[in-house]
Short mmCIF file of C-alpha atoms and ligand atoms in Angstrom, two decimals:
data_model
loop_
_atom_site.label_atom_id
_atom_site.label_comp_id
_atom_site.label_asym_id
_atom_site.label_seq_id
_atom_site.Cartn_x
_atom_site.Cartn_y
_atom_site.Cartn_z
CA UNK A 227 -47.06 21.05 18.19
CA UNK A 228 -45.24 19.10 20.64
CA UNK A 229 -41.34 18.97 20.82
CA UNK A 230 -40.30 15.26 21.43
CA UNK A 231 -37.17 14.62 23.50
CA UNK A 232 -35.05 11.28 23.14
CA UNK A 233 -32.64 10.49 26.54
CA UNK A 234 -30.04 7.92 25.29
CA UNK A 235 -27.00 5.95 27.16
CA UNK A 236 -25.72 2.55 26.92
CA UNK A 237 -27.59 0.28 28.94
CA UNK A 238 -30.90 2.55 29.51
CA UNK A 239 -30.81 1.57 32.66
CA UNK A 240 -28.81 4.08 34.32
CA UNK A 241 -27.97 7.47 32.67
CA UNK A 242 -31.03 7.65 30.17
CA UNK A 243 -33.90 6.90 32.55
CA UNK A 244 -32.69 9.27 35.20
CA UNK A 245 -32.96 11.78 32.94
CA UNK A 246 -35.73 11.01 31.59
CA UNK A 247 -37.81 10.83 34.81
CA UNK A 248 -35.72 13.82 36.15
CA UNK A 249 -36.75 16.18 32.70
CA UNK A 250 -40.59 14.93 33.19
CA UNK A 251 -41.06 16.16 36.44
CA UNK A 252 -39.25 19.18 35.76
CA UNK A 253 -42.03 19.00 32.77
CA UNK A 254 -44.70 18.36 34.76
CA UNK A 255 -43.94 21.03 37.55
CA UNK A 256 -43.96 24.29 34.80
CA UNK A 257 -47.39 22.93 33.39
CA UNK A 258 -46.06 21.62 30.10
CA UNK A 259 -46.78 17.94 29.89
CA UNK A 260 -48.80 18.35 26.79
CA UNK A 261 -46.19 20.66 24.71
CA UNK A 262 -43.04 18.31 25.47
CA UNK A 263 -43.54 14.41 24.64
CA UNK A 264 -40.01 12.58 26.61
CA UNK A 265 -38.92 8.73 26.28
CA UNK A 266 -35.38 7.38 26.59
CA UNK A 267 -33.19 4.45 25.10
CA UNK A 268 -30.05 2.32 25.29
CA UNK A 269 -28.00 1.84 22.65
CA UNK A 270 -27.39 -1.70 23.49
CA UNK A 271 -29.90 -4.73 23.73
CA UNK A 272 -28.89 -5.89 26.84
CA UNK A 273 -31.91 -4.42 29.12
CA UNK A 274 -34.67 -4.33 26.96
CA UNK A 275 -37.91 -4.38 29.20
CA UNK A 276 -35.99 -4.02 32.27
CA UNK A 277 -37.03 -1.37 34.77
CA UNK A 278 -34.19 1.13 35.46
CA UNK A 279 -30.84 -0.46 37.93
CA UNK A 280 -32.30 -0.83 41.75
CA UNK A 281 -29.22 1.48 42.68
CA UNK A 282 -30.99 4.28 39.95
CA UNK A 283 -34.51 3.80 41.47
CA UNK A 284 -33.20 4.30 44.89
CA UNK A 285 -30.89 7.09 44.39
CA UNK A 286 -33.54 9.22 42.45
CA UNK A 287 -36.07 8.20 44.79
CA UNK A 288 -34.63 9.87 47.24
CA UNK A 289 -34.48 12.92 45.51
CA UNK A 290 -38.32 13.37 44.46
CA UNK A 291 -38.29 10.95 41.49
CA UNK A 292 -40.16 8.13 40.80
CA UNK A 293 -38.08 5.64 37.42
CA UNK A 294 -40.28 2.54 38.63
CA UNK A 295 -42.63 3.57 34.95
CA UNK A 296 -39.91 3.08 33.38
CA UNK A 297 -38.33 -0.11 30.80
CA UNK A 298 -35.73 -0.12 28.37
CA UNK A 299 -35.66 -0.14 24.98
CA UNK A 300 -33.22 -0.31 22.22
CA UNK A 301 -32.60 2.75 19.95
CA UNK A 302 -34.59 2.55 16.90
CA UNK A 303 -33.82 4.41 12.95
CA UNK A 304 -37.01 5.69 13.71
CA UNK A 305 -36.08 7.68 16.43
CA UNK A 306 -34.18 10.18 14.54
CA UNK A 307 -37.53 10.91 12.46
CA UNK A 308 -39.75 10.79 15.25
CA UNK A 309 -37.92 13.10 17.76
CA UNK A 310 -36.63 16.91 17.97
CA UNK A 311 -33.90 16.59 19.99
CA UNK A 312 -31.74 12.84 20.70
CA UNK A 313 -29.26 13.86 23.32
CA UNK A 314 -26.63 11.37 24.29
CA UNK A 315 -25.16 11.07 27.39
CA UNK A 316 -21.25 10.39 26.44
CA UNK A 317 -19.42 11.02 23.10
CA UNK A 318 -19.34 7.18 22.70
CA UNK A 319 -22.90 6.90 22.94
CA UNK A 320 -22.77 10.16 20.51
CA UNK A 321 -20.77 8.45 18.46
CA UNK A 322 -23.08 5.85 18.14
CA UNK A 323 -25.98 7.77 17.43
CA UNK A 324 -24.08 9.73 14.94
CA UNK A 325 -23.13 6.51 12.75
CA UNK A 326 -27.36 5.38 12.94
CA UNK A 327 -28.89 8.50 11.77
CA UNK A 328 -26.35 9.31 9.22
CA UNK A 329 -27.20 12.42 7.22
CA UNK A 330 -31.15 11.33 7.10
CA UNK A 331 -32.19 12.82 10.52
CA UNK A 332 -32.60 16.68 11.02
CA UNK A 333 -33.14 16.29 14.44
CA UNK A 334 -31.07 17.63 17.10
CA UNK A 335 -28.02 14.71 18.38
CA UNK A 336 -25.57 16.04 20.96
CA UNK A 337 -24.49 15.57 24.05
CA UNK A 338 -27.06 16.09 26.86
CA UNK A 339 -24.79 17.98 28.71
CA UNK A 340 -24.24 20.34 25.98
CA UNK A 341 -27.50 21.84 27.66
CA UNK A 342 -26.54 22.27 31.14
CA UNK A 343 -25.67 25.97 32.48
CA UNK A 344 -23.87 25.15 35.49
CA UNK A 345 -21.27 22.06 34.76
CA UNK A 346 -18.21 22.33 33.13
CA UNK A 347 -18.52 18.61 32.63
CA UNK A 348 -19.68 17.28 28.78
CA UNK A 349 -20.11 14.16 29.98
CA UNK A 350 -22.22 12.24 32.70
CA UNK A 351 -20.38 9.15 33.57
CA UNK A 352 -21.64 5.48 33.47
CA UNK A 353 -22.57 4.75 37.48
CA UNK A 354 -22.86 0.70 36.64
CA UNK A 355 -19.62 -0.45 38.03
CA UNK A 356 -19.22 1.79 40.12
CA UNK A 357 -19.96 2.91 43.58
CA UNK A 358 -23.86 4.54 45.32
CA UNK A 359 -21.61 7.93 44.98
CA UNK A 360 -21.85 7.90 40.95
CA UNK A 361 -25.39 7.61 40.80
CA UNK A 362 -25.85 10.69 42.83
CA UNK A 363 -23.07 12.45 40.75
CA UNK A 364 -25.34 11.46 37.69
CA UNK A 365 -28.50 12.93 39.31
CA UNK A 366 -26.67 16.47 39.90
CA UNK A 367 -25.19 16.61 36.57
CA UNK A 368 -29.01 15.72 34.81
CA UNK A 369 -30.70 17.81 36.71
CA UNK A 370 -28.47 20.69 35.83
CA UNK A 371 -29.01 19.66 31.99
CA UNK A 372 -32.78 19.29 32.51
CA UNK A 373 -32.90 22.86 33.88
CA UNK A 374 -30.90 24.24 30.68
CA UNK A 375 -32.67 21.63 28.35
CA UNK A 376 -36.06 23.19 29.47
CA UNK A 377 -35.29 26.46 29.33
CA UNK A 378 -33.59 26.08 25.71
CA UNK A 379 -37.01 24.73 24.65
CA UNK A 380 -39.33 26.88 26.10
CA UNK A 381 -36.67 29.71 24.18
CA UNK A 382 -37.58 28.35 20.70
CA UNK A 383 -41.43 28.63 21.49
CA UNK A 384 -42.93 26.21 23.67
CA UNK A 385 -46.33 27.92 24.62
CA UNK A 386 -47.07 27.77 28.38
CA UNK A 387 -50.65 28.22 27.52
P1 4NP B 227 -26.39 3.14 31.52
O1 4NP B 227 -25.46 2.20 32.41
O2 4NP B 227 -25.79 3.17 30.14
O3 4NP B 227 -26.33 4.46 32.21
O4 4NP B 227 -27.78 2.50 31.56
C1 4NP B 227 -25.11 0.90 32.04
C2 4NP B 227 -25.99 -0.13 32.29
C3 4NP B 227 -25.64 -1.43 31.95
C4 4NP B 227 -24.42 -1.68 31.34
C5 4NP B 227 -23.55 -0.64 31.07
C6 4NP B 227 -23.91 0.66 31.42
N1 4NP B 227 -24.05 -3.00 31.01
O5 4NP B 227 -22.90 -3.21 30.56
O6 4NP B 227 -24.87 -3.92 31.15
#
């Protein structure tokens, strides 16, 4: 069994794909690639096939992580059959997931943040009009959910083996 892990923010530029390539190498580094399946999604249109923002690649780049895998995609119904856990980066994108799945999905929709152990913060802010320092205030605040994330999984019986 594999547990399946949806990153979603507006754009999916940004937010989503940071933590997405953030939470796979944090993945890949404890050996657990084949237990924990991760994608990410916008829910708007806007980017759809785009590689992450320049500003994103860069400032995860210099931190250890390579986005330029990465496209966007729109949020699909499917998503909330198809993944465990479809963690949203702010309460509007919450919001927004909330009113899609509806009472259909039992998968897990919170906030991403919801995960992390050392933040007080709930949410991580949109970087795209702002300035280079946002995008490394969205890198600290998704790596400190990815640590929490990963250890909340591996708690409900992902098997290192
Ligand atoms: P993201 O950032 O949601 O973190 O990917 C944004 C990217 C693009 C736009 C807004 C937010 N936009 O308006 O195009």
């Amino acid at each position: 069994m594999t547990t399946k892990v949806l990153f979603v923010c507006l754009g999916n530029i940004c937010r989503s794909p940071t933590a997405h390539g953030v939470f796979e190498k944090l993945v890949a580094d404890a050996g657990l690639q084949d237990k924990i399946e991760i994608d990410s999604a916008g829910t708007g249109d806007w980017h759809i096939g785009r590689p992450p923002d320049e500003r994103t690649q860069r400032a995860a780049k210099q931190r250890g992580y390579d986005l330029s895998h990465l496209r966007a995609r729109q949020v699909t119904g499917a998503d909330f059959h198809d993944f465990d856990y479809v963690l949203a980066m702010d309460k509007s994108n919450l919001k927004d997931l909330r009113s899609m799945a509806g009472d259909k999905s039992n998968c897990h929709v919170s906030l991403f943040l919801d995960f992390a152990e050392s933040s007080w913060k709930r949410e991580v802010p949109d970087p795209y009009y702002g300035g280079e320092d946002g995008f490394e205030t969205v890198l600290e605040l998704v790596e400190d959910g990815a640590r929490g994330l990963l250890e909340t999984i591996k708690g409900a019986g992902v098997s290192e083996q």
